[in-house]
PDB file of N, CA and C in Angstrom:
ATOM      1  N   MET I   1      56.007  42.728  11.308  1.00  0.00           N
ATOM      2  CA  MET I   1      57.146  43.622  10.633  1.00  0.00           C
ATOM      3  C   MET I   1      58.101  42.718  12.285  1.00  0.00           C
ATOM      4  N   ALA I   2      59.532  42.726  12.250  1.00  0.00           N
ATOM      5  CA  ALA I   2      60.074  42.743  13.206  1.00  0.00           C
ATOM      6  C   ALA I   2      60.466  44.378  13.727  1.00  0.00           C
ATOM      7  N   GLY I   3      61.470  44.484  14.966  1.00  0.00           N
ATOM      8  CA  GLY I   3      61.810  45.746  15.656  1.00  0.00           C
ATOM      9  C   GLY I   3      62.947  46.090  14.951  1.00  0.00           C
ATOM     10  N   ASN I   4      63.457  47.086  15.455  1.00  0.00           N
ATOM     11  CA  ASN I   4      64.957  47.898  14.902  1.00  0.00           C
ATOM     12  C   ASN I   4      65.575  46.844  15.340  1.00  0.00           C
ATOM     13  N   ILE I   5      66.448  46.629  15.000  1.00  0.00           N
ATOM     14  CA  ILE I   5      67.993  45.820  15.153  1.00  0.00           C
ATOM     15  C   ILE I   5      68.872  46.800  15.999  1.00  0.00           C
ATOM     16  N   THR I   6      68.984  46.128  17.024  1.00  0.00           N
ATOM     17  CA  THR I   6      69.577  46.077  18.581  1.00  0.00           C
ATOM     18  C   THR I   6      71.309  45.770  18.283  1.00  0.00           C
ATOM     19  N   GLY I   7      72.528  46.339  19.410  1.00  0.00           N
ATOM     20  CA  GLY I   7      73.211  45.175  19.316  1.00  0.00           C
ATOM     21  C   GLY I   7      73.852  45.145  18.746  1.00  0.00           C
ATOM     22  N   ILE I   8      74.136  45.471  17.323  1.00  0.00           N
ATOM     23  CA  ILE I   8      74.854  45.404  16.035  1.00  0.00           C
ATOM     24  C   ILE I   8      75.221  47.003  15.365  1.00  0.00           C
ATOM     25  N   ASP I   9      76.359  47.017  15.441  1.00  0.00           N
ATOM     26  CA  ASP I   9      77.348  48.456  14.878  1.00  0.00           C
ATOM     27  C   ASP I   9      77.798  48.289  13.593  1.00  0.00           C
ATOM     28  N   TRP I  10      77.059  48.317  13.087  1.00  0.00           N
ATOM     29  CA  TRP I  10      76.586  47.516  11.426  1.00  0.00           C
ATOM     30  C   TRP I  10      77.335  48.873  11.082  1.00  0.00           C
ATOM     31  N   MET I  11      77.721  50.053  11.427  1.00  0.00           N
ATOM     32  CA  MET I  11      78.387  51.225  10.127  1.00  0.00           C
ATOM     33  C   MET I  11      79.694  50.214  10.176  1.00  0.00           C
ATOM     34  N   ASN I  12      80.540  50.189  10.665  1.00  0.00           N
ATOM     35  CA  ASN I  12      81.657  49.893  11.365  1.00  0.00           C
ATOM     36  C   ASN I  12      82.477  48.591  10.753  1.00  0.00           C
ATOM     37  N   LYS I  13      80.766  48.091  10.500  1.00  0.00           N
ATOM     38  CA  LYS I  13      80.763  46.985   9.903  1.00  0.00           C
ATOM     39  C   LYS I  13      81.227  46.397   8.505  1.00  0.00           C
ATOM     40  N   ILE I  14      80.792  47.773   7.250  1.00  0.00           N
ATOM     41  CA  ILE I  14      81.071  47.724   6.227  1.00  0.00           C
ATOM     42  C   ILE I  14      81.863  48.200   5.564  1.00  0.00           C
ATOM     43  N   PRO I  15      82.613  47.150   4.615  1.00  0.00           N
ATOM     44  CA  PRO I  15      84.268  47.372   3.826  1.00  0.00           C
ATOM     45  C   PRO I  15      84.399  48.629   3.901  1.00  0.00           C
ATOM     46  N   ILE I  16      85.258  48.836   3.643  1.00  0.00           N
ATOM     47  CA  ILE I  16      86.012  49.865   2.601  1.00  0.00           C
ATOM     48  C   ILE I  16      87.355  49.565   1.549  1.00  0.00           C
ATOM     49  N   GLY I  17      87.811  50.041   0.394  1.00  0.00           N
ATOM     50  CA  GLY I  17      88.173  50.189  -0.436  1.00  0.00           C
ATOM     51  C   GLY I  17      88.788  50.738  -1.334  1.00  0.00           C
ATOM     52  N   GLY I  18      89.753  50.760  -2.704  1.00  0.00           N
ATOM     53  CA  GLY I  18      90.457  52.096  -2.642  1.00  0.00           C
ATOM     54  C   GLY I  18      92.178  51.414  -3.429  1.00  0.00           C
ATOM     55  N   THR I  19      92.359  52.392  -4.104  1.00  0.00           N
ATOM     56  CA  THR I  19      93.718  51.589  -5.141  1.00  0.00           C
ATOM     57  C   THR I  19      95.007  52.715  -4.610  1.00  0.00           C
ATOM     58  N   TYR I  20      96.114  51.939  -4.565  1.00  0.00           N
ATOM     59  CA  TYR I  20      97.131  53.186  -4.371  1.00  0.00           C
ATOM     60  C   TYR I  20      98.634  52.129  -4.911  1.00  0.00           C
ATOM     61  N   THR I  21      98.607  53.284  -5.707  1.00  0.00           N
ATOM     62  CA  THR I  21     100.139  52.931  -7.070  1.00  0.00           C
ATOM     63  C   THR I  21     101.315  53.050  -5.769  1.00  0.00           C
ATOM     64  N   ALA I  22     102.058  51.399  -6.005  1.00  0.00           N
ATOM     65  CA  ALA I  22     103.732  52.300  -5.229  1.00  0.00           C
ATOM     66  C   ALA I  22     105.001  53.020  -5.810  1.00  0.00           C
ATOM     67  N   VAL I  23     105.663  53.883  -5.251  1.00  0.00           N
ATOM     68  CA  VAL I  23     106.284  54.864  -5.908  1.00  0.00           C
ATOM     69  C   VAL I  23     107.274  54.405  -5.537  1.00  0.00           C
ATOM     70  N   ALA I  24     108.364  54.990  -5.999  1.00  0.00           N
ATOM     71  CA  ALA I  24     109.669  54.370  -5.659  1.00  0.00           C
ATOM     72  C   ALA I  24     110.384  54.490  -4.561  1.00  0.00           C
ATOM     73  N   GLY I  25     109.553  55.159  -3.755  1.00  0.00           N
ATOM     74  CA  GLY I  25     109.882  55.071  -2.077  1.00  0.00           C
ATOM     75  C   GLY I  25     110.103  53.773  -1.285  1.00  0.00           C
ATOM     76  N   ASP I  26     108.775  52.853  -1.870  1.00  0.00           N
ATOM     77  CA  ASP I  26     108.050  51.525  -1.931  1.00  0.00           C
ATOM     78  C   ASP I  26     109.497  50.474  -1.991  1.00  0.00           C
ATOM     79  N   ASP I  27     109.950  50.620  -3.189  1.00  0.00           N
ATOM     80  CA  ASP I  27     110.450  49.460  -3.836  1.00  0.00           C
ATOM     81  C   ASP I  27     111.994  49.387  -2.998  1.00  0.00           C
ATOM     82  N   SER I  28     112.784  50.526  -2.698  1.00  0.00           N
ATOM     83  CA  SER I  28     114.067  50.452  -1.643  1.00  0.00           C
ATOM     84  C   SER I  28     113.038  50.055  -0.481  1.00  0.00           C
ATOM     85  N   ALA I  29     112.590  50.481   0.036  1.00  0.00           N
ATOM     86  CA  ALA I  29     111.124  50.305   1.983  1.00  0.00           C
ATOM     87  C   ALA I  29     111.573  48.608   0.997  1.00  0.00           C
ATOM     88  N   ASN I  30     111.163  47.904   0.423  1.00  0.00           N
ATOM     89  CA  ASN I  30     110.679  46.645   0.150  1.00  0.00           C
ATOM     90  C   ASN I  30     108.991  46.352   0.908  1.00  0.00           C
ATOM     91  N   LYS I  31     108.044  47.555   0.659  1.00  0.00           N
ATOM     92  CA  LYS I  31     107.409  47.026   1.309  1.00  0.00           C
ATOM     93  C   LYS I  31     106.093  48.554   0.819  1.00  0.00           C
ATOM     94  N   ALA I  32     104.769  48.540   1.108  1.00  0.00           N
ATOM     95  CA  ALA I  32     103.771  49.315   0.718  1.00  0.00           C
ATOM     96  C   ALA I  32     102.932  49.400   1.479  1.00  0.00           C
ATOM     97  N   THR I  33     102.941  50.465   1.783  1.00  0.00           N
ATOM     98  CA  THR I  33     101.822  51.179   3.541  1.00  0.00           C
ATOM     99  C   THR I  33     100.947  51.580   3.675  1.00  0.00           C
ATOM    100  N   ILE I  34     100.060  51.502   3.349  1.00  0.00           N
ATOM    101  CA  ILE I  34      98.304  52.127   2.523  1.00  0.00           C
ATOM    102  C   ILE I  34      97.527  51.969   4.015  1.00  0.00           C
ATOM    103  N   THR I  35      97.445  53.260   4.499  1.00  0.00           N
ATOM    104  CA  THR I  35      96.276  53.654   5.763  1.00  0.00           C
ATOM    105  C   THR I  35      94.988  53.793   4.817  1.00  0.00           C
ATOM    106  N   SER I  36      93.817  53.008   5.774  1.00  0.00           N
ATOM    107  CA  SER I  36      92.706  52.862   5.086  1.00  0.00           C
ATOM    108  C   SER I  36      91.624  53.855   6.103  1.00  0.00           C
ATOM    109  N   GLY I  37      92.106  54.042   7.174  1.00  0.00           N
ATOM    110  CA  GLY I  37      91.152  55.099   7.974  1.00  0.00           C
ATOM    111  C   GLY I  37      89.911  53.973   8.548  1.00  0.00           C
ATOM    112  N   LYS I  38      90.068  53.014   8.622  1.00  0.00           N
ATOM    113  CA  LYS I  38      89.640  52.063   9.200  1.00  0.00           C
ATOM    114  C   LYS I  38      89.835  51.184  11.036  1.00  0.00           C
ATOM    115  N   ALA I  39      90.561  51.712  11.331  1.00  0.00           N
ATOM    116  CA  ALA I  39      91.587  51.758  12.529  1.00  0.00           C
ATOM    117  C   ALA I  39      90.475  50.233  13.101  1.00  0.00           C
ATOM    118  N   ASP I  40      89.311  50.014  13.096  1.00  0.00           N
ATOM    119  CA  ASP I  40      88.999  49.004  13.887  1.00  0.00           C
ATOM    120  C   ASP I  40      88.849  47.342  12.797  1.00  0.00           C
ATOM    121  N   ALA I  41      89.447  47.662  11.805  1.00  0.00           N
ATOM    122  CA  ALA I  41      89.065  46.915  11.081  1.00  0.00           C
ATOM    123  C   ALA I  41      89.486  45.060  11.071  1.00  0.00           C
ATOM    124  N   VAL I  42      89.655  44.156  11.073  1.00  0.00           N
ATOM    125  CA  VAL I  42      89.961  42.596  11.046  1.00  0.00           C
ATOM    126  C   VAL I  42      90.944  42.310  10.328  1.00  0.00           C
ATOM    127  N   ALA I  43      90.041  42.549   9.410  1.00  0.00           N
ATOM    128  CA  ALA I  43      91.023  42.019   7.347  1.00  0.00           C
ATOM    129  C   ALA I  43      90.752  42.369   6.665  1.00  0.00           C
ATOM    130  N   CYS I  44      91.532  42.190   5.310  1.00  0.00           N
ATOM    131  CA  CYS I  44      91.819  42.750   4.196  1.00  0.00           C
ATOM    132  C   CYS I  44      92.008  41.694   2.976  1.00  0.00           C
ATOM    133  N   ILE I  45      91.849  42.337   1.840  1.00  0.00           N
ATOM    134  CA  ILE I  45      92.083  41.410   0.442  1.00  0.00           C
ATOM    135  C   ILE I  45      92.815  42.753  -0.630  1.00  0.00           C
ATOM    136  N   VAL I  46      93.873  42.213  -1.264  1.00  0.00           N
ATOM    137  CA  VAL I  46      95.078  43.020  -1.443  1.00  0.00           C
ATOM    138  C   VAL I  46      94.839  42.240  -3.368  1.00  0.00           C
ATOM    139  N   GLN I  47      94.568  43.347  -3.976  1.00  0.00           N
ATOM    140  CA  GLN I  47      94.838  42.710  -5.825  1.00  0.00           C
ATOM    141  C   GLN I  47      96.306  43.454  -5.239  1.00  0.00           C
ATOM    142  N   ILE I  48      96.996  42.666  -6.442  1.00  0.00           N
ATOM    143  CA  ILE I  48      98.260  43.773  -6.975  1.00  0.00           C
ATOM    144  C   ILE I  48      98.326  43.273  -8.822  1.00  0.00           C
ATOM    145  N   ILE I  49      98.923  44.358  -9.177  1.00  0.00           N
ATOM    146  CA  ILE I  49      98.331  43.974 -10.790  1.00  0.00           C
ATOM    147  C   ILE I  49     100.114  45.009 -11.609  1.00  0.00           C
ATOM    148  N   ARG I  50     100.333  44.259 -12.174  1.00  0.00           N
ATOM    149  CA  ARG I  50     102.334  45.089 -12.396  1.00  0.00           C
ATOM    150  C   ARG I  50     101.017  45.139 -14.085  1.00  0.00           C
ATOM    151  N   ALA I  51     101.186  46.321 -14.748  1.00  0.00           N
ATOM    152  CA  ALA I  51     101.188  45.924 -16.627  1.00  0.00           C
ATOM    153  C   ALA I  51     100.339  45.174 -17.091  1.00  0.00           C
ATOM    154  N   GLY I  52      98.792  45.651 -16.118  1.00  0.00           N
ATOM    155  CA  GLY I  52      97.994  45.162 -16.769  1.00  0.00           C
ATOM    156  C   GLY I  52      97.569  43.238 -16.466  1.00  0.00           C
ATOM    157  N   VAL I  53      98.753  43.017 -15.513  1.00  0.00           N
ATOM    158  CA  VAL I  53      98.633  41.293 -15.560  1.00  0.00           C
ATOM    159  C   VAL I  53      98.691  41.226 -13.986  1.00  0.00           C
ATOM    160  N   VAL I  54      97.680  40.562 -13.391  1.00  0.00           N
ATOM    161  CA  VAL I  54      97.721  39.975 -11.779  1.00  0.00           C
ATOM    162  C   VAL I  54      98.938  39.578 -11.116  1.00  0.00           C
ATOM    163  N   VAL I  55      99.645  40.071 -10.042  1.00  0.00           N
ATOM    164  CA  VAL I  55     100.919  39.531  -9.889  1.00  0.00           C
ATOM    165  C   VAL I  55     100.841  39.545  -8.558  1.00  0.00           C
ATOM    166  N   GLY I  56     102.158  38.937  -7.870  1.00  0.00           N
ATOM    167  CA  GLY I  56     102.147  39.385  -6.596  1.00  0.00           C
ATOM    168  C   GLY I  56     101.784  38.352  -5.899  1.00  0.00           C
ATOM    169  N   ALA I  57     101.184  37.052  -6.553  1.00  0.00           N
ATOM    170  CA  ALA I  57     101.004  35.403  -5.502  1.00  0.00           C
ATOM    171  C   ALA I  57     101.517  35.379  -3.657  1.00  0.00           C
ATOM    172  N   ASP I  58     102.557  35.269  -3.678  1.00  0.00           N
ATOM    173  CA  ASP I  58     103.308  34.945  -2.528  1.00  0.00           C
ATOM    174  C   ASP I  58     103.900  36.750  -1.714  1.00  0.00           C
ATOM    175  N   ALA I  59     103.016  37.606  -2.158  1.00  0.00           N
ATOM    176  CA  ALA I  59     103.009  38.944  -1.725  1.00  0.00           C
ATOM    177  C   ALA I  59     102.298  39.190   0.374  1.00  0.00           C
ATOM    178  N   LYS I  60     103.589  39.076   1.053  1.00  0.00           N
ATOM    179  CA  LYS I  60     103.308  38.931   3.059  1.00  0.00           C
ATOM    180  C   LYS I  60     102.057  40.120   2.551  1.00  0.00           C
ATOM    181  N   VAL I  61     101.093  40.410   2.772  1.00  0.00           N
ATOM    182  CA  VAL I  61     100.152  41.239   3.616  1.00  0.00           C
ATOM    183  C   VAL I  61      99.669  40.838   4.376  1.00  0.00           C
ATOM    184  N   SER I  62      99.107  42.383   5.201  1.00  0.00           N
ATOM    185  CA  SER I  62      99.284  41.743   6.244  1.00  0.00           C
ATOM    186  C   SER I  62      98.627  43.562   7.129  1.00  0.00           C
ATOM    187  N   GLN I  63      97.560  43.628   8.285  1.00  0.00           N
ATOM    188  CA  GLN I  63      97.244  45.055   8.591  1.00  0.00           C
ATOM    189  C   GLN I  63      97.023  44.844  10.080  1.00  0.00           C
ATOM    190  N   ALA I  64      97.112  46.009  10.420  1.00  0.00           N
ATOM    191  CA  ALA I  64      96.786  46.203  12.030  1.00  0.00           C
ATOM    192  C   ALA I  64      96.984  47.585  12.002  1.00  0.00           C
ATOM    193  N   ALA I  65      95.617  48.128  12.592  1.00  0.00           N
ATOM    194  CA  ALA I  65      94.692  48.879  13.238  1.00  0.00           C
ATOM    195  C   ALA I  65      94.250  49.487  11.845  1.00  0.00           C
ATOM    196  N   GLY I  66      93.932  49.449  10.913  1.00  0.00           N
ATOM    197  CA  GLY I  66      93.796  49.605   9.614  1.00  0.00           C
ATOM    198  C   GLY I  66      94.225  50.229   8.307  1.00  0.00           C
ATOM    199  N   VAL I  67      95.869  50.030   8.783  1.00  0.00           N
ATOM    200  CA  VAL I  67      97.034  49.850   7.648  1.00  0.00           C
ATOM    201  C   VAL I  67      97.785  48.671   7.265  1.00  0.00           C
ATOM    202  N   ILE I  68      97.860  48.721   5.986  1.00  0.00           N
ATOM    203  CA  ILE I  68      97.791  47.475   5.287  1.00  0.00           C
ATOM    204  C   ILE I  68      98.988  47.892   4.783  1.00  0.00           C
ATOM    205  N   SER I  69      99.732  46.665   4.943  1.00  0.00           N
ATOM    206  CA  SER I  69     101.358  46.695   4.681  1.00  0.00           C
ATOM    207  C   SER I  69     101.239  45.141   3.771  1.00  0.00           C
ATOM    208  N   VAL I  70     102.228  46.061   2.080  1.00  0.00           N
ATOM    209  CA  VAL I  70     102.073  44.424   1.060  1.00  0.00           C
ATOM    210  C   VAL I  70     104.230  44.898   1.456  1.00  0.00           C
ATOM    211  N   GLU I  71     104.201  43.007   1.333  1.00  0.00           N
ATOM    212  CA  GLU I  71     105.434  43.478   1.699  1.00  0.00           C
ATOM    213  C   GLU I  71     106.072  42.129   0.489  1.00  0.00           C
ATOM    214  N   ASP I  72     107.180  42.750   0.717  1.00  0.00           N
ATOM    215  CA  ASP I  72     108.244  41.346  -0.840  1.00  0.00           C
ATOM    216  C   ASP I  72     107.911  39.887  -0.351  1.00  0.00           C
ATOM    217  N   GLY I  73     107.574  39.002  -1.033  1.00  0.00           N
ATOM    218  CA  GLY I  73     107.467  37.450  -0.849  1.00  0.00           C
ATOM    219  C   GLY I  73     109.404  36.824  -1.467  1.00  0.00           C
ATOM    220  N   SER I  74     108.825  35.974  -1.326  1.00  0.00           N
ATOM    221  CA  SER I  74     110.147  35.051  -2.045  1.00  0.00           C
ATOM    222  C   SER I  74     110.253  35.035  -3.381  1.00  0.00           C
ATOM    223  N   THR I  75     109.411  35.829  -4.148  1.00  0.00           N
ATOM    224  CA  THR I  75     109.623  35.912  -5.791  1.00  0.00           C
ATOM    225  C   THR I  75     108.418  37.136  -6.012  1.00  0.00           C
ATOM    226  N   TYR I  76     108.220  37.756  -5.457  1.00  0.00           N
ATOM    227  CA  TYR I  76     106.893  39.087  -5.922  1.00  0.00           C
ATOM    228  C   TYR I  76     108.087  40.517  -5.063  1.00  0.00           C
ATOM    229  N   LYS I  77     108.190  41.622  -5.769  1.00  0.00           N
ATOM    230  CA  LYS I  77     109.001  42.322  -4.883  1.00  0.00           C
ATOM    231  C   LYS I  77     108.350  43.364  -5.447  1.00  0.00           C
ATOM    232  N   VAL I  78     108.053  44.803  -4.078  1.00  0.00           N
ATOM    233  CA  VAL I  78     107.208  45.398  -4.676  1.00  0.00           C
ATOM    234  C   VAL I  78     108.011  46.628  -5.867  1.00  0.00           C
ATOM    235  N   THR I  79     107.384  47.077  -6.260  1.00  0.00           N
ATOM    236  CA  THR I  79     107.848  47.530  -7.375  1.00  0.00           C
ATOM    237  C   THR I  79     107.271  49.131  -7.973  1.00  0.00           C
ATOM    238  N   SER I  80     107.449  49.900  -8.127  1.00  0.00           N
ATOM    239  CA  SER I  80     106.922  51.039  -8.160  1.00  0.00           C
ATOM    240  C   SER I  80     106.133  51.264  -9.432  1.00  0.00           C
ATOM    241  N   GLY I  81     104.361  52.172  -9.567  1.00  0.00           N
ATOM    242  CA  GLY I  81     104.011  51.488 -11.026  1.00  0.00           C
ATOM    243  C   GLY I  81     102.465  49.985 -10.311  1.00  0.00           C
ATOM    244  N   ASP I  82     103.257  49.491  -9.258  1.00  0.00           N
ATOM    245  CA  ASP I  82     102.224  48.640  -8.782  1.00  0.00           C
ATOM    246  C   ASP I  82     100.717  48.755  -9.016  1.00  0.00           C
ATOM    247  N   VAL I  83      99.731  48.491  -8.958  1.00  0.00           N
ATOM    248  CA  VAL I  83      98.878  49.454  -8.179  1.00  0.00           C
ATOM    249  C   VAL I  83      98.405  48.271  -7.696  1.00  0.00           C
ATOM    250  N   MET I  84      98.149  48.751  -6.014  1.00  0.00           N
ATOM    251  CA  MET I  84      97.185  47.430  -5.483  1.00  0.00           C
ATOM    252  C   MET I  84      96.019  47.978  -4.652  1.00  0.00           C
ATOM    253  N   ASN I  85      94.728  47.236  -5.578  1.00  0.00           N
ATOM    254  CA  ASN I  85      93.421  47.556  -4.840  1.00  0.00           C
ATOM    255  C   ASN I  85      93.308  46.598  -3.590  1.00  0.00           C
ATOM    256  N   TRP I  86      92.329  47.074  -3.105  1.00  0.00           N
ATOM    257  CA  TRP I  86      92.717  47.056  -2.259  1.00  0.00           C
ATOM    258  C   TRP I  86      90.475  47.038  -1.341  1.00  0.00           C
ATOM    259  N   ILE I  87      90.808  46.398  -0.216  1.00  0.00           N
ATOM    260  CA  ILE I  87      89.337  46.112   0.109  1.00  0.00           C
ATOM    261  C   ILE I  87      89.273  45.839   1.562  1.00  0.00           C
ATOM    262  N   ILE I  88      89.031  46.416   3.414  1.00  0.00           N
ATOM    263  CA  ILE I  88      89.436  46.184   3.882  1.00  0.00           C
ATOM    264  C   ILE I  88      88.083  46.128   5.096  1.00  0.00           C
ATOM    265  N   PHE I  89      87.507  45.645   6.026  1.00  0.00           N
ATOM    266  CA  PHE I  89      86.562  45.334   6.235  1.00  0.00           C
ATOM    267  C   PHE I  89      86.841  44.838   7.926  1.00  0.00           C
TER     268      PHE I  89
END
């Protein structure tokens, strides 16, 4: 049997996720901001659902220091009630 694995901070590599529902203030800001609490994140995935349908194919999604930003695209507009399922790792 192999010994302990060392040199890998595997606990910080485990993805976390959640759900955010856009509010009226997100509409006027043209942006939803989701604070994940994972400051060392390197990537994220966001799925946007409106009225039970996946939307937002051209939403601008980015993350920096664990904060996910979902912004308006050319056709997608952040709308109050949009449900944003997210995973960050």
